[in-house]
Coordinates of C-alpha atoms in Angstrom, one line a residue:
Chain A
M32 CA 26.9 40.8 17.0
P33 CA 26.4 39.0 20.4
K34 CA 26.3 41.1 23.5
A35 CA 28.5 40.3 26.5
L36 CA 28.5 41.7 30.0
I37 CA 31.4 41.2 32.3
I38 CA 30.8 41.7 36.0
D39 CA 34.0 41.6 38.1
D40 CA 35.3 44.0 40.7
E41 CA 38.8 43.4 39.4
I42 CA 39.3 45.9 36.6
A43 CA 42.2 43.9 35.2
I44 CA 39.9 40.9 34.7
T45 CA 37.1 42.9 33.0
S46 CA 39.7 44.5 30.8
I47 CA 41.4 41.2 29.7
V48 CA 38.1 39.3 29.2
G49 CA 36.7 42.3 27.4
R50 CA 39.6 42.5 25.0
F51 CA 39.3 38.7 24.2
L52 CA 35.6 39.0 23.5
E53 CA 35.9 42.2 21.5
S54 CA 38.5 40.5 19.3
D55 CA 36.0 37.7 18.8
D56 CA 33.3 40.1 17.6
F57 CA 31.4 40.6 20.8
E58 CA 29.8 43.9 21.9
V59 CA 31.2 44.2 25.4
E60 CA 29.8 46.0 28.5
T61 CA 31.5 45.9 31.9
A62 CA 30.4 46.4 35.5
A63 CA 32.5 46.6 38.6
S64 CA 29.9 45.2 41.1
G65 CA 26.9 42.9 41.3
P66 CA 24.3 45.7 41.6
E67 CA 25.8 47.7 38.8
G68 CA 26.0 44.5 36.7
L69 CA 22.3 43.7 37.3
G70 CA 21.3 47.2 36.3
K71 CA 23.2 47.0 33.0
A72 CA 22.0 43.4 32.4
F73 CA 18.3 44.4 32.8
S74 CA 18.7 47.4 30.4
T75 CA 21.0 45.9 27.8
R76 CA 19.9 42.3 28.0
P77 CA 23.2 40.6 27.0
D78 CA 23.4 37.2 25.4
I79 CA 26.2 36.2 27.8
V80 CA 27.1 37.3 31.3
V81 CA 30.5 36.6 32.7
V82 CA 30.3 37.0 36.4
D83 CA 32.9 36.8 39.1
I84 CA 31.8 35.0 42.3
M85 CA 33.8 36.7 44.9
M86 CA 32.6 40.3 44.9
P87 CA 32.1 42.4 48.0
D88 CA 28.7 44.1 47.6
M89 CA 26.8 41.1 46.2
D90 CA 28.4 37.8 45.5
G91 CA 28.2 36.2 42.1
Y92 CA 25.8 33.5 43.2
E93 CA 23.3 36.1 44.1
V94 CA 23.9 37.9 40.8
C95 CA 23.3 34.5 39.0
R96 CA 20.1 33.9 40.9
R97 CA 18.7 37.4 40.1
L98 CA 19.6 37.1 36.5
R99 CA 17.8 33.8 36.2
T100 CA 14.6 35.0 38.0
D101 CA 14.2 38.2 36.1
P102 CA 12.3 37.8 32.8
R103 CA 14.6 40.2 31.0
T104 CA 17.7 38.1 31.6
A105 CA 16.4 34.6 32.3
R106 CA 17.4 33.4 28.9
A107 CA 21.0 34.8 28.9
S108 CA 23.9 32.4 29.2
I109 CA 25.8 32.8 32.4
L110 CA 29.5 31.9 33.0
A111 CA 30.8 32.0 36.5
L112 CA 34.5 33.0 36.6
T113 CA 36.1 32.4 39.9
A114 CA 39.2 31.6 41.9
R115 CA 37.0 29.2 44.0
S116 CA 37.6 26.1 42.0
Q117 CA 36.5 23.2 44.1
P118 CA 33.8 20.9 42.7
I119 CA 31.4 22.3 45.4
D120 CA 32.0 25.7 44.0
K121 CA 31.0 24.5 40.5
E122 CA 27.9 22.9 42.0
M123 CA 27.0 26.1 43.8
A124 CA 27.4 28.1 40.6
F125 CA 25.1 25.7 38.6
L126 CA 22.6 25.7 41.4
S127 CA 22.6 29.5 41.3
G128 CA 21.8 29.5 37.6
A129 CA 25.2 29.6 35.9
D130 CA 25.6 27.5 32.7
A131 CA 29.3 27.1 33.0
H132 CA 32.1 27.5 35.5
V133 CA 35.6 28.5 34.7
A134 CA 38.3 28.7 37.3
K135 CA 40.9 31.5 37.6
P136 CA 43.6 31.6 36.3
F137 CA 42.2 30.9 32.8
K138 CA 43.4 31.1 29.2
G139 CA 41.6 33.7 27.2
K140 CA 41.2 31.4 24.2
D141 CA 39.6 28.7 26.3
L142 CA 37.2 31.2 27.9
V143 CA 36.1 32.4 24.5
E144 CA 35.6 28.8 23.3
V145 CA 33.4 28.1 26.4
I146 CA 31.3 31.2 25.8
R147 CA 30.9 30.4 22.1
S148 CA 29.7 26.9 22.8
L149 CA 27.3 28.2 25.4
L150 CA 25.8 30.5 22.8
D151 CA 25.6 27.7 20.2
E152 CA 23.6 25.6 22.7
K153 CA 20.8 28.1 22.9
V154 CA 18.0 26.8 20.7
C155 CA 15.8 29.9 20.7
A156 CA 18.5 32.4 20.0
G157 CA 17.6 35.9 18.8
P158 CA 14.9 38.3 20.1
P159 CA 11.8 36.8 21.7
L160 CA 8.9 35.9 19.5
G161 CA 6.5 38.0 21.5
Y162 CA 3.7 35.6 20.5
E163 CA 0.6 36.5 22.5
I164 CA -2.2 34.0 23.1
L165 CA -5.5 35.2 24.4
I166 CA -7.8 32.7 26.2
L167 CA -11.4 33.8 25.7
R168 CA -14.3 32.2 27.5
L169 CA -18.0 32.7 26.8
K170 CA -19.0 32.0 30.4
E171 CA -17.6 31.2 33.8
Q172 CA -16.5 27.8 35.0
V173 CA -15.6 26.4 31.6
G174 CA -12.0 25.4 32.3
A175 CA -10.4 28.5 30.7
T176 CA -7.8 29.0 33.5
M177 CA -7.0 25.2 33.3
L178 CA -6.4 25.7 29.5
A179 CA -4.3 28.8 30.1
T180 CA -2.1 27.3 32.8
N181 CA -1.6 23.9 31.1
L182 CA -0.9 25.5 27.7
A183 CA 1.6 28.0 29.2
L184 CA 3.5 25.2 31.0
S185 CA 3.6 23.1 27.8
L186 CA 4.9 26.1 25.8
A187 CA 7.4 26.8 28.6
A188 CA 8.8 23.3 28.1
E189 CA 9.8 24.1 24.6
E190 CA 13.6 24.2 24.7
G191 CA 15.3 27.5 25.1
C192 CA 12.0 29.4 24.9
Q193 CA 10.6 31.7 27.5
T194 CA 6.9 31.8 28.4
A195 CA 4.8 34.0 30.6
I196 CA 1.2 33.7 31.8
A197 CA -0.7 36.9 32.8
D198 CA -3.9 36.7 34.8
M199 CA -6.2 39.5 33.6
V200 CA -9.3 38.2 35.3
L201 CA -9.5 41.2 37.5
Q202 CA -12.1 39.8 39.9
G203 CA -11.1 36.4 41.3
G204 CA -8.2 35.4 38.9
M205 CA -7.0 31.9 39.7
V206 CA -3.8 31.5 37.7
G207 CA -1.5 31.7 40.7
D208 CA -3.7 29.2 42.7
R209 CA -3.8 26.7 39.8
L210 CA 0.0 26.9 39.5
G211 CA 0.5 26.3 43.2
L212 CA 2.2 29.7 43.6
P213 CA 2.2 31.5 47.0
T214 CA -0.1 34.5 47.4
S215 CA 1.6 37.4 45.5
E216 CA 2.0 41.0 46.6
P217 CA -0.9 43.2 45.4
W218 CA 0.1 45.3 42.5
S219 CA -1.5 47.9 40.3
L220 CA -1.4 48.1 36.5
T221 CA -1.0 51.6 35.2
S222 CA 0.2 53.0 31.9
Q223 CA 3.2 54.4 33.8
I224 CA 4.4 51.0 35.0
N225 CA 8.2 50.7 34.5
P226 CA 10.0 47.6 33.4
D227 CA 11.7 47.1 36.8
E228 CA 8.4 47.3 38.6
L229 CA 6.7 44.9 36.3
A230 CA 9.6 42.4 36.3
S231 CA 9.5 42.4 40.1
H232 CA 5.9 41.1 40.0
L233 CA 6.6 38.2 37.6
V234 CA 7.2 35.0 39.6
R235 CA 9.4 32.4 38.0
Q236 CA 7.9 29.0 38.5
E237 CA 10.0 25.9 38.9
S238 CA 9.3 24.9 35.3
G239 CA 10.8 28.2 34.1
L240 CA 7.3 29.7 33.4
F241 CA 6.9 33.3 34.5
A242 CA 3.6 34.1 36.1
L243 CA 2.0 37.4 36.6
A244 CA -0.8 37.5 39.2
T245 CA -4.0 39.4 38.5
P246 CA -3.5 43.2 39.3
V247 CA -5.6 44.9 41.9
A248 CA -8.8 46.0 40.2
P249 CA -8.7 49.8 40.1
P250 CA -11.7 52.0 41.3
G251 CA -14.5 51.3 38.8
G252 CA -13.1 47.9 38.1
Q253 CA -11.5 48.8 34.8
V254 CA -7.9 49.0 33.8
A255 CA -7.0 51.7 31.3
P256 CA -6.4 50.4 27.8
S257 CA -3.1 52.2 27.6
A258 CA -1.9 50.3 30.7
V259 CA -2.9 47.0 29.0
T260 CA -1.0 48.0 25.9
R261 CA 2.1 48.8 27.9
L262 CA 1.8 45.5 29.7
C263 CA 1.5 43.5 26.5
Q264 CA 4.5 45.4 25.0
L265 CA 6.8 44.7 27.9
L266 CA 5.8 41.0 28.2
G267 CA 6.1 40.5 24.5
N268 CA 9.6 42.1 24.5
W269 CA 10.8 39.7 27.2
H270 CA 9.1 36.4 26.2
D271 CA 8.6 34.1 23.3
Y272 CA 5.0 33.2 24.3
V273 CA 2.7 35.2 26.5
V274 CA -0.6 33.5 27.5
I275 CA -3.3 35.8 28.8
D276 CA -6.2 34.5 30.8
T277 CA -9.2 36.9 30.4
P278 CA -12.6 37.4 32.1
V279 CA -15.9 36.7 30.4
N280 CA -16.6 40.3 30.0
L281 CA -13.5 42.0 28.5
G282 CA -14.8 45.5 28.9
L283 CA -12.0 48.0 28.3
L284 CA -9.5 45.2 28.0
A285 CA -11.0 44.1 24.7
S286 CA -9.5 46.7 22.4
P287 CA -5.8 46.5 23.5
L288 CA -5.8 42.8 24.0
L289 CA -7.4 42.0 20.6
R290 CA -5.0 44.4 18.9
S291 CA -1.9 43.0 20.5
S292 CA -2.7 39.3 20.5
T293 CA -1.3 37.0 17.9
L294 CA -3.7 34.2 18.5
I295 CA -7.1 33.9 20.2
L296 CA -8.2 30.6 21.7
L297 CA -12.0 30.6 22.0
L298 CA -13.0 28.0 24.6
L299 CA -16.3 26.3 23.8
T300 CA -18.3 23.8 25.9
P301 CA -21.0 21.3 24.8
E302 CA -24.2 23.1 25.4
P303 CA -27.3 23.4 23.2
T304 CA -26.7 27.1 22.5
V305 CA -22.9 26.9 22.1
V306 CA -23.0 27.0 18.3
H307 CA -25.1 30.2 18.4
Q308 CA -22.8 31.7 21.0
A309 CA -19.8 30.8 19.0
Q310 CA -21.3 32.3 15.9
T311 CA -22.1 35.6 17.7
S312 CA -18.6 35.7 19.3
L313 CA -17.0 35.1 16.0
A314 CA -19.0 37.9 14.4
V315 CA -18.1 40.3 17.2
L316 CA -14.4 39.5 16.8
L317 CA -14.4 39.8 13.1
Q318 CA -16.2 43.1 13.4
A319 CA -13.5 44.3 15.8
G320 CA -11.0 43.7 13.0
V321 CA -9.6 40.3 14.1
R322 CA -8.7 38.1 11.2
P323 CA -10.5 34.7 11.2
T324 CA -7.3 32.8 11.0
K325 CA -6.2 34.3 14.3
I326 CA -9.1 32.7 16.1
W327 CA -8.9 29.0 17.0
P328 CA -11.9 27.2 18.6
I329 CA -11.0 24.9 21.4
L330 CA -13.6 22.4 22.7
N331 CA -13.8 21.4 26.4
M332 CA -16.0 18.3 26.6
M333 CA -17.3 19.1 30.1
R334 CA -20.1 16.6 30.0
P335 CA -20.1 12.8 29.5
E336 CA -22.7 12.9 26.7
Q337 CA -21.2 13.7 23.3
L338 CA -23.1 16.3 21.3
P339 CA -22.3 16.6 17.6
L340 CA -20.4 19.8 18.6
Q341 CA -17.1 19.1 16.8
Q342 CA -18.7 18.8 13.3
Q343 CA -20.8 21.9 13.9
I344 CA -17.8 24.0 15.0
E345 CA -15.6 22.8 12.2
K346 CA -18.3 23.7 9.7
L347 CA -18.6 27.1 11.2
W348 CA -14.9 27.7 11.2
N349 CA -14.3 25.8 8.0
R350 CA -11.2 24.2 9.6
P351 CA -10.5 21.3 12.0
V352 CA -10.7 22.0 15.7
P353 CA -7.1 22.2 16.9
A354 CA -7.8 20.7 20.4
I355 CA -10.7 18.8 22.0
L356 CA -10.2 18.5 25.8
P357 CA -11.7 15.1 26.8
W358 CA -14.2 14.7 29.7
M359 CA -11.9 13.7 32.6
P360 CA -13.5 15.0 35.8
K361 CA -11.3 12.9 38.2
E362 CA -8.1 14.3 36.7
C363 CA -9.4 17.8 36.8
A364 CA -10.5 17.5 40.4
Q365 CA -7.1 16.0 41.3
A366 CA -5.3 18.9 39.7
L367 CA -7.4 21.4 41.7
A368 CA -6.8 19.6 44.9
D369 CA -3.1 19.3 44.4
R370 CA -2.8 22.8 43.0
K371 CA -0.7 21.2 40.3
P372 CA -1.7 21.6 36.6
I373 CA -2.4 18.3 34.8
V374 CA 0.7 18.5 32.5
V375 CA 2.8 18.6 35.7
G376 CA 0.9 16.4 38.1
Q377 CA -0.5 13.9 35.6
P378 CA 1.8 14.2 32.6
E379 CA 0.7 10.8 31.1
S380 CA -3.0 11.6 31.0
T381 CA -4.9 12.1 27.8
L382 CA -5.6 15.7 28.8
A383 CA -2.0 16.4 29.3
T384 CA -1.2 15.0 25.9
T385 CA -3.9 17.2 24.4
F386 CA -2.5 20.3 26.0
R387 CA 1.0 19.4 24.7
S388 CA -0.3 18.7 21.2
L389 CA -2.0 22.1 21.2
A390 CA 1.2 23.8 22.4
E391 CA 3.1 22.0 19.5
Q392 CA 0.6 23.3 16.9
I393 CA 1.0 26.9 18.4
A394 CA 4.8 26.6 18.3
Q395 CA 4.7 25.5 14.7
A396 CA 2.4 28.4 13.8
A397 CA 4.6 30.8 15.8
H398 CA 7.9 29.7 14.2
L399 CA 6.3 29.9 10.7
T400 CA 4.9 33.3 11.1
G401 CA 7.4 35.0 13.4
R402 CA 7.1 37.9 15.7
G403 CA 3.8 39.8 15.8
D404 CA 2.3 38.1 12.7
N405 CA -1.0 36.3 12.6
P406 CA -0.8 32.5 12.4
A407 CA -1.5 31.0 9.0
Chain B
M41 CA 38.1 38.9 43.5
S42 CA 39.7 42.3 43.4
N43 CA 43.3 43.2 44.1
I44 CA 43.6 45.8 46.8
R45 CA 47.4 45.2 47.1
S46 CA 50.1 45.5 44.6
G47 CA 52.7 42.8 44.4
D48 CA 52.4 39.1 43.7
L49 CA 49.1 38.0 45.0
T50 CA 48.3 34.3 45.2
S51 CA 44.8 32.9 45.5
A52 CA 44.5 30.4 48.3
D53 CA 41.8 28.3 50.0
L54 CA 42.7 28.1 53.7
Y55 CA 40.8 25.9 56.2
T56 CA 40.5 25.9 59.9
S57 CA 38.6 23.2 61.8
T58 CA 35.4 25.2 61.3
H59 CA 35.8 27.5 58.4
R60 CA 36.9 27.8 54.8
I61 CA 38.7 31.1 54.1
S62 CA 39.3 32.0 50.4
G63 CA 41.4 35.0 49.6
Q64 CA 44.7 36.3 48.3
V65 CA 48.1 36.3 50.0
E66 CA 50.9 38.5 49.1
T67 CA 53.7 36.1 48.4
G68 CA 56.1 38.1 46.4
S69 CA 58.4 35.8 44.5
K70 CA 58.2 33.0 47.1
P71 CA 55.8 30.1 47.1
L72 CA 53.0 30.3 49.7
S73 CA 54.5 27.3 51.5
D74 CA 57.5 29.5 52.5
L75 CA 55.2 32.0 54.1
L76 CA 53.3 29.3 56.0
N77 CA 56.6 27.8 57.2
D78 CA 58.1 31.1 58.2
R79 CA 58.2 30.8 62.0
S80 CA 59.1 34.4 62.5
Q81 CA 55.5 35.4 61.8
S82 CA 52.6 33.6 63.5
Y83 CA 49.9 35.3 61.5
L84 CA 49.2 35.3 57.8
M85 CA 47.6 38.4 56.2
V86 CA 44.9 37.6 53.7
F87 CA 43.2 40.1 51.3
N88 CA 39.7 40.0 49.8
V89 CA 38.6 37.4 52.2
Y90 CA 35.4 35.3 51.7
V91 CA 34.4 33.0 54.6
S92 CA 32.3 29.9 54.4
R93 CA 31.4 27.5 57.2
L94 CA 32.9 24.1 56.8
D95 CA 29.5 22.4 56.9
K96 CA 28.5 24.5 53.9
P97 CA 31.8 25.1 52.1
G98 CA 30.2 26.4 48.9
E99 CA 28.2 29.1 50.5
I100 CA 29.8 32.5 51.1
G101 CA 28.9 33.7 54.6
A102 CA 31.0 36.7 55.1
H103 CA 33.4 39.0 53.3
A104 CA 36.2 41.3 54.6
P105 CA 38.9 43.3 52.7
T106 CA 41.6 42.0 55.0
A107 CA 42.0 39.2 57.6
Y108 CA 44.8 38.0 59.9
L109 CA 44.9 34.3 60.2
S110 CA 46.6 32.5 63.0
K111 CA 48.9 30.0 61.3
D112 CA 48.8 27.7 64.3
N113 CA 45.0 27.3 63.9
L114 CA 45.0 26.6 60.2
S115 CA 44.4 22.9 59.5
F116 CA 45.3 22.8 55.8
V117 CA 45.7 25.0 52.8
I118 CA 44.8 24.0 49.2
V119 CA 47.2 25.5 46.6
S120 CA 48.5 25.1 43.1
S121 CA 51.7 23.1 42.8
R122 CA 53.8 26.2 42.1
E123 CA 52.9 27.4 45.6
V124 CA 54.9 24.6 47.1
R125 CA 58.7 24.6 47.4
A126 CA 59.9 21.6 45.3
P127 CA 61.0 18.8 47.6
D128 CA 64.7 18.1 47.9
R129 CA 65.2 15.1 45.6
S130 CA 68.2 13.8 47.4
R131 CA 68.5 10.1 48.5
F132 CA 66.7 11.0 51.7
T133 CA 63.6 12.2 49.9
S134 CA 63.3 9.9 47.0
H135 CA 60.3 7.8 48.0
E136 CA 56.6 8.6 47.6
Y137 CA 54.1 7.4 50.2
V138 CA 50.4 7.2 49.8
I139 CA 49.0 8.4 53.1
M140 CA 45.9 9.4 54.9
V141 CA 46.0 11.9 57.7
T142 CA 43.2 13.0 60.0
L143 CA 42.8 16.5 61.4
P144 CA 39.9 17.9 63.4
G145 CA 36.8 17.1 61.3
V146 CA 38.7 16.3 58.2
E147 CA 40.4 13.4 56.4
I148 CA 43.1 14.0 53.8
R149 CA 44.4 11.5 51.3
G150 CA 47.4 12.2 49.1
T151 CA 51.0 11.4 48.3
F152 CA 53.9 12.5 50.5
S153 CA 57.5 12.6 49.3
G154 CA 59.8 11.4 52.1
P155 CA 63.0 9.5 52.8
H156 CA 63.3 5.9 51.8
R157 CA 63.3 4.8 55.4
F158 CA 60.2 6.5 56.8
D159 CA 60.7 8.3 60.0
L160 CA 57.6 9.6 61.8
R161 CA 59.7 12.5 63.2
T162 CA 59.3 14.0 59.7
F163 CA 55.8 14.8 60.9
T164 CA 56.5 16.0 64.3
P165 CA 56.1 19.8 65.0
A166 CA 59.7 19.9 66.2
T167 CA 61.1 19.5 62.7
L168 CA 61.7 22.6 60.6
D169 CA 58.6 22.9 58.5
A170 CA 55.2 23.5 60.2
F171 CA 53.3 22.6 57.0
V172 CA 54.0 19.5 55.1
S173 CA 53.0 19.1 51.4
L174 CA 50.8 16.4 50.0
T175 CA 50.4 16.1 46.3
Q176 CA 47.5 14.6 44.3
A177 CA 45.6 15.2 47.5
S178 CA 41.9 15.4 48.4
A179 CA 40.2 16.3 51.6
Q180 CA 36.9 15.1 52.9
I181 CA 34.9 17.0 55.6
V182 CA 33.7 14.3 58.0
S183 CA 30.3 16.0 58.6
V184 CA 29.7 16.5 54.9
P185 CA 31.2 13.4 53.3
A186 CA 29.7 14.1 49.9
V187 CA 32.0 17.1 49.6
T188 CA 35.5 16.5 48.4
L189 CA 38.0 19.3 48.2
S190 CA 41.1 18.8 46.1
G191 CA 44.0 20.6 44.6
E192 CA 47.4 20.1 43.0
A193 CA 48.8 20.3 46.6
I194 CA 47.5 20.4 50.1
L195 CA 49.7 21.9 52.8
V196 CA 48.9 20.2 56.1
N197 CA 49.6 21.8 59.5
K198 CA 51.5 19.1 61.3
A199 CA 50.5 20.5 64.7
R200 CA 46.9 19.8 63.9
L201 CA 47.4 16.2 62.9
E202 CA 45.4 13.6 64.9
S203 CA 46.5 10.5 63.0
F204 CA 48.8 9.5 60.2
C205 CA 48.1 6.4 58.2
L206 CA 50.7 5.1 55.9
N207 CA 49.5 2.9 52.9
E208 CA 52.5 1.3 51.4

């Protein structure tokens, strides 16, 4: 049964609209002001929000903006219902994040039809997949954050799906910088973190991707495993895909992250010892209880000379390598200088195509396996 | 928009030369045009008022539960057709004219029902109605030409008219 939330300071309107929707098999909640409506929206996470524009405490445009920029409600359909019926009002509603605009007075039947068509348009209906992708690196400076950001943006481009990227590189995390985001407020990750607090630290990028900057490293430099578990639970409940960039040394992060992840991308670079390193890492992961099918090797050809790395890794994994990032130093340097990931700044490049192809393979695996399962 | 008054409330978009004022007017059983043309009251009481500046007519800048608007200073009002008293369809008002009028900072195009032999005195403040009705009308704000405001009817304050262009 789809959930609807009606936010209007006119009780007669919430009552009429509520009755129409209930008779059309909607579960209906109502709120008499913007702040009350936002509180209910964040806790009940409705499929559709019907919001009045002219409300005294907080106007409907602000309500729409806040719904769209909060990960808990960003994927909800929003219908602006208002007596302000000029084309400019419609434009304002759309700019604020509404999906449809209906002028008062309205016919109940028409309103329900608009709402039904809005819900039909949503491609990724239903609960979020909560598919968590861990980016593991064997050493520094191998392009792991580049992989994480470009993959997250490519997954975010999947229609109707919501993606987050979390920076868990506690010392010197660069996700925000690579995405061109402004410096974020410092925040601490504790096991008591509540949904409102966490949601306020997630920044919605222009592409729709939600980014979580690295938390302030606690005394001793380690985050409690229970805090990481809590973080993964909340992000997984709100998003279809969660990409997590991790440091070389996982430390206490290892256990909760390996347990909650659905897929692990192990980034390998062409070096003489890489096969040995990959073998060791694979053994450690398997020993930690990770299923082999959950680990995908990704090659980043960071050198012009081509080593017979691909064949060796494929032999080790006994499967094709899902993605080989080509040697493209100019494109990478440009992305760093522009603070614009390659899939955004240079979408036609071979690297961008590779990232998108990897995202497609992950999406296929995610849709085949469903929430919380390991990929085939 | 909430009702804080009982009775028949009519939503209206009222415009001065600088602001857009959206709200509700208690009209009772009468059309809004009757209230605007009632010369015994120089102010119009509006409830649940949302104010926008005319250069940003989509943005809500202020809210007030009640406002008194000086009718003389209103430039025009956008309403639904039922808020306009139907024109007298006698032989004197049986012709429709496509017109453009200018008011401070605004151009309005629309259709005016008037007598066969057009008399500009119909538009002078001395005649009975202060607000004249244009149908199929649209208004353009001169400083924001990309924005068009339209409605089933626009009631234009004749005292604010700067020019009247007749397109026959």
